[in-house]
Amino acid sequence: MQYSEKVLDHFSNPRNVGEIEDADGVGEIGNAKCGDIMKMYLKIDGNIITDAKFKTFGCGAAVATSSMATELIKGKSIDDALKLTNQAVVEALDGLPPVKIHCSVLAKQAVRCALSDYYTRQGIDPVPIVGEIREPEE
Ligand code: FES
């Protein structure tokens, strides 16, 4: 299995690892098949994601994709974060082996999960905005 330089870099030197104590949205998602879990913390000011941190208990690709996902949404609007696809995460990492694509789905779902929590905390039903968050089935 071949990993790109970027995947190896984000695995060995992940960006934005940790927790945000006064986060505005926190999401946790797991993949029942592989047992990996991601927890995503977002700080949101107005419509902008001012900070994002994560903790991932999982494979190297799960660490690399969550690291890249936080980099891609930091400083962006909530709308941009909602549009983040797992393909965008994979592309930003210069690709992933096919058996590891589901790890990028987990990263996308972790972001959506945290946004869903953000709306819930605001007293807004997240489902019409974020959709139902399901665990990746692959
Ligand atoms: Fe489970 Fe990578 S093997 S997220």
PDB file of C-alpha atoms and ligand atoms in Angstrom:
ATOM      1  CA  MET A   1       0.000   0.000   0.000  1.00  0.00           C
ATOM      2  CA  GLN A   2       1.423   3.364  -1.023  1.00  0.00           C
ATOM      3  CA  TYR A   3       0.788   6.527   0.938  1.00  0.00           C
ATOM      4  CA  SER A   4       1.510   9.984  -0.417  1.00  0.00           C
ATOM      5  CA  GLU A   5       4.072  12.238   1.231  1.00  0.00           C
ATOM      6  CA  LYS A   6       1.250  14.451   2.461  1.00  0.00           C
ATOM      7  CA  VAL A   7      -0.555  11.563   4.142  1.00  0.00           C
ATOM      8  CA  LEU A   8       2.667  10.523   5.863  1.00  0.00           C
ATOM      9  CA  ASP A   9       3.307  14.123   6.903  1.00  0.00           C
ATOM     10  CA  HIS A  10      -0.175  14.627   8.376  1.00  0.00           C
ATOM     11  CA  PHE A  11       0.054  11.241  10.086  1.00  0.00           C
ATOM     12  CA  SER A  12       3.439  11.852  11.695  1.00  0.00           C
ATOM     13  CA  ASN A  13       2.890  15.532  12.325  1.00  0.00           C
ATOM     14  CA  PRO A  14      -0.869  16.006  12.626  1.00  0.00           C
ATOM     15  CA  ARG A  15      -2.167  19.584  12.735  1.00  0.00           C
ATOM     16  CA  ASN A  16      -4.698  20.769  15.301  1.00  0.00           C
ATOM     17  CA  VAL A  17      -4.598  17.796  17.640  1.00  0.00           C
ATOM     18  CA  GLY A  18      -6.312  18.322  20.971  1.00  0.00           C
ATOM     19  CA  GLU A  19      -9.465  19.647  22.504  1.00  0.00           C
ATOM     20  CA  ILE A  20     -11.112  23.068  22.645  1.00  0.00           C
ATOM     21  CA  GLU A  21     -12.430  23.470  26.171  1.00  0.00           C
ATOM     22  CA  ASP A  22     -15.040  26.105  25.386  1.00  0.00           C
ATOM     23  CA  ALA A  23     -15.916  24.658  21.984  1.00  0.00           C
ATOM     24  CA  ASP A  24     -19.149  25.791  20.332  1.00  0.00           C
ATOM     25  CA  GLY A  25     -19.675  22.412  18.725  1.00  0.00           C
ATOM     26  CA  VAL A  26     -18.318  18.952  19.487  1.00  0.00           C
ATOM     27  CA  GLY A  27     -18.927  15.876  17.400  1.00  0.00           C
ATOM     28  CA  GLU A  28     -17.889  12.296  17.806  1.00  0.00           C
ATOM     29  CA  ILE A  29     -18.279   9.609  15.222  1.00  0.00           C
ATOM     30  CA  GLY A  30     -17.046   6.079  14.888  1.00  0.00           C
ATOM     31  CA  ASN A  31     -16.894   3.405  12.274  1.00  0.00           C
ATOM     32  CA  ALA A  32     -18.332   0.251  13.746  1.00  0.00           C
ATOM     33  CA  LYS A  33     -16.450  -1.970  11.316  1.00  0.00           C
ATOM     34  CA  CYS A  34     -12.916  -0.811  11.989  1.00  0.00           C
ATOM     35  CA  GLY A  35     -13.638   0.541  15.477  1.00  0.00           C
ATOM     36  CA  ASP A  36     -11.934   3.882  14.832  1.00  0.00           C
ATOM     37  CA  ILE A  37     -13.295   6.993  16.524  1.00  0.00           C
ATOM     38  CA  MET A  38     -12.897  10.706  15.777  1.00  0.00           C
ATOM     39  CA  LYS A  39     -13.829  13.592  17.991  1.00  0.00           C
ATOM     40  CA  MET A  40     -13.994  17.074  16.477  1.00  0.00           C
ATOM     41  CA  TYR A  41     -14.118  20.401  18.355  1.00  0.00           C
ATOM     42  CA  LEU A  42     -15.119  23.659  16.675  1.00  0.00           C
ATOM     43  CA  LYS A  43     -14.957  27.258  17.793  1.00  0.00           C
ATOM     44  CA  ILE A  44     -17.413  29.353  15.808  1.00  0.00           C
ATOM     45  CA  ASP A  45     -17.720  33.116  15.737  1.00  0.00           C
ATOM     46  CA  GLY A  46     -20.695  34.392  13.782  1.00  0.00           C
ATOM     47  CA  ASN A  47     -20.531  32.302  10.657  1.00  0.00           C
ATOM     48  CA  ILE A  48     -16.797  31.597  10.761  1.00  0.00           C
ATOM     49  CA  ILE A  49     -14.986  28.566  12.124  1.00  0.00           C
ATOM     50  CA  THR A  50     -12.206  30.286  14.018  1.00  0.00           C
ATOM     51  CA  ASP A  51     -10.630  27.126  15.401  1.00  0.00           C
ATOM     52  CA  ALA A  52     -10.853  23.376  14.930  1.00  0.00           C
ATOM     53  CA  LYS A  53      -9.181  20.595  16.844  1.00  0.00           C
ATOM     54  CA  PHE A  54      -9.529  16.856  16.829  1.00  0.00           C
ATOM     55  CA  LYS A  55      -8.712  13.666  18.629  1.00  0.00           C
ATOM     56  CA  THR A  56      -8.630  10.503  16.604  1.00  0.00           C
ATOM     57  CA  PHE A  57      -8.290   7.022  17.958  1.00  0.00           C
ATOM     58  CA  GLY A  58      -7.740   5.192  14.754  1.00  0.00           C
ATOM     59  CA  CYS A  59      -5.600   4.258  11.817  1.00  0.00           C
ATOM     60  CA  GLY A  60      -2.948   6.458  10.254  1.00  0.00           C
ATOM     61  CA  ALA A  61      -5.246   7.535   7.435  1.00  0.00           C
ATOM     62  CA  ALA A  62      -7.890   8.497   9.986  1.00  0.00           C
ATOM     63  CA  VAL A  63      -5.350  10.729  11.731  1.00  0.00           C
ATOM     64  CA  ALA A  64      -4.168  12.242   8.427  1.00  0.00           C
ATOM     65  CA  THR A  65      -7.693  12.876   7.115  1.00  0.00           C
ATOM     66  CA  SER A  66      -8.898  14.472  10.339  1.00  0.00           C
ATOM     67  CA  SER A  67      -5.776  16.629  10.433  1.00  0.00           C
ATOM     68  CA  MET A  68      -6.379  17.764   6.850  1.00  0.00           C
ATOM     69  CA  ALA A  69     -10.114  18.274   7.453  1.00  0.00           C
ATOM     70  CA  THR A  70      -9.385  20.698  10.308  1.00  0.00           C
ATOM     71  CA  GLU A  71      -6.913  22.558   8.092  1.00  0.00           C
ATOM     72  CA  LEU A  72      -9.491  22.833   5.311  1.00  0.00           C
ATOM     73  CA  ILE A  73     -12.260  24.274   7.496  1.00  0.00           C
ATOM     74  CA  LYS A  74     -10.296  26.597   9.789  1.00  0.00           C
ATOM     75  CA  GLY A  75     -11.049  30.217   8.963  1.00  0.00           C
ATOM     76  CA  LYS A  76     -13.831  29.170   6.602  1.00  0.00           C
ATOM     77  CA  SER A  77     -17.560  29.764   6.877  1.00  0.00           C
ATOM     78  CA  ILE A  78     -19.954  27.159   8.204  1.00  0.00           C
ATOM     79  CA  ASP A  79     -21.387  26.894   4.682  1.00  0.00           C
ATOM     80  CA  ASP A  80     -17.965  26.014   3.296  1.00  0.00           C
ATOM     81  CA  ALA A  81     -17.472  23.411   6.027  1.00  0.00           C
ATOM     82  CA  LEU A  82     -20.852  21.899   5.209  1.00  0.00           C
ATOM     83  CA  LYS A  83     -19.740  21.587   1.590  1.00  0.00           C
ATOM     84  CA  LEU A  84     -16.532  19.760   2.546  1.00  0.00           C
ATOM     85  CA  THR A  85     -16.539  16.402   0.811  1.00  0.00           C
ATOM     86  CA  ASN A  86     -14.401  13.429   1.656  1.00  0.00           C
ATOM     87  CA  GLN A  87     -13.043  13.642  -1.919  1.00  0.00           C
ATOM     88  CA  ALA A  88     -11.758  17.157  -1.168  1.00  0.00           C
ATOM     89  CA  VAL A  89      -9.922  15.793   1.871  1.00  0.00           C
ATOM     90  CA  VAL A  90      -8.478  12.941  -0.206  1.00  0.00           C
ATOM     91  CA  GLU A  91      -7.383  15.343  -2.954  1.00  0.00           C
ATOM     92  CA  ALA A  92      -5.749  17.690  -0.473  1.00  0.00           C
ATOM     93  CA  LEU A  93      -3.731  14.703   0.763  1.00  0.00           C
ATOM     94  CA  ASP A  94      -2.727  13.758  -2.808  1.00  0.00           C
ATOM     95  CA  GLY A  95      -4.817  10.619  -2.672  1.00  0.00           C
ATOM     96  CA  LEU A  96      -5.458   7.624  -0.444  1.00  0.00           C
ATOM     97  CA  PRO A  97      -5.391   3.907  -1.201  1.00  0.00           C
ATOM     98  CA  PRO A  98      -8.917   2.669  -2.068  1.00  0.00           C
ATOM     99  CA  VAL A  99      -9.218   0.607   1.128  1.00  0.00           C
ATOM    100  CA  LYS A 100      -8.617   3.789   3.124  1.00  0.00           C
ATOM    101  CA  ILE A 101     -11.241   6.014   1.510  1.00  0.00           C
ATOM    102  CA  HIS A 102     -13.673   5.257   4.329  1.00  0.00           C
ATOM    103  CA  CYS A 103     -11.286   7.005   6.727  1.00  0.00           C
ATOM    104  CA  SER A 104     -11.854  10.267   4.830  1.00  0.00           C
ATOM    105  CA  VAL A 105     -15.615   9.721   5.079  1.00  0.00           C
ATOM    106  CA  LEU A 106     -15.209   9.511   8.835  1.00  0.00           C
ATOM    107  CA  ALA A 107     -13.358  12.862   8.837  1.00  0.00           C
ATOM    108  CA  LYS A 108     -16.133  14.533   6.850  1.00  0.00           C
ATOM    109  CA  GLN A 109     -18.751  13.060   9.156  1.00  0.00           C
ATOM    110  CA  ALA A 110     -16.865  14.243  12.242  1.00  0.00           C
ATOM    111  CA  VAL A 111     -17.021  17.832  10.924  1.00  0.00           C
ATOM    112  CA  ARG A 112     -20.748  17.518  10.211  1.00  0.00           C
ATOM    113  CA  CYS A 113     -21.343  15.988  13.597  1.00  0.00           C
ATOM    114  CA  ALA A 114     -19.672  18.935  15.339  1.00  0.00           C
ATOM    115  CA  LEU A 115     -21.704  21.392  13.222  1.00  0.00           C
ATOM    116  CA  SER A 116     -24.840  19.491  14.101  1.00  0.00           C
ATOM    117  CA  ASP A 117     -23.997  19.880  17.790  1.00  0.00           C
ATOM    118  CA  TYR A 118     -23.367  23.585  17.211  1.00  0.00           C
ATOM    119  CA  TYR A 119     -26.873  24.088  15.783  1.00  0.00           C
ATOM    120  CA  THR A 120     -28.447  21.988  18.532  1.00  0.00           C
ATOM    121  CA  ARG A 121     -26.780  24.215  21.134  1.00  0.00           C
ATOM    122  CA  GLN A 122     -28.248  27.255  19.358  1.00  0.00           C
ATOM    123  CA  GLY A 123     -31.705  25.730  19.678  1.00  0.00           C
ATOM    124  CA  ILE A 124     -31.842  25.084  15.933  1.00  0.00           C
ATOM    125  CA  ASP A 125     -32.847  21.713  14.510  1.00  0.00           C
ATOM    126  CA  PRO A 126     -29.672  20.620  12.688  1.00  0.00           C
ATOM    127  CA  VAL A 127     -31.263  17.962  10.497  1.00  0.00           C
ATOM    128  CA  PRO A 128     -32.591  20.284   7.723  1.00  0.00           C
ATOM    129  CA  ILE A 129     -29.179  22.002   7.560  1.00  0.00           C
ATOM    130  CA  VAL A 130     -26.650  19.258   8.227  1.00  0.00           C
ATOM    131  CA  GLY A 131     -28.735  16.191   7.447  1.00  0.00           C
ATOM    132  CA  GLU A 132     -28.814  12.969   9.405  1.00  0.00           C
ATOM    133  CA  ILE A 133     -25.349  11.915  10.484  1.00  0.00           C
ATOM    134  CA  ARG A 134     -24.871   8.247   9.955  1.00  0.00           C
ATOM    135  CA  GLU A 135     -21.830   6.212  10.657  1.00  0.00           C
ATOM    136  CA  PRO A 136     -20.021   5.337   7.445  1.00  0.00           C
ATOM    137  CA  GLU A 137     -21.101   1.909   6.323  1.00  0.00           C
ATOM    138  CA  GLU A 138     -18.068   0.944   4.311  1.00  0.00           C
TER     139      GLU A 138
HETATM  140 FE1  FES B   1     -10.978   2.921  10.297  1.00  0.00          FE
HETATM  141 FE2  FES B   1      -9.155   4.141   8.905  1.00  0.00          FE
HETATM  142  S1  FES B   1      -9.346   2.016   9.202  1.00  0.00           S
HETATM  143  S2  FES B   1     -10.876   5.020   9.866  1.00  0.00           S
END
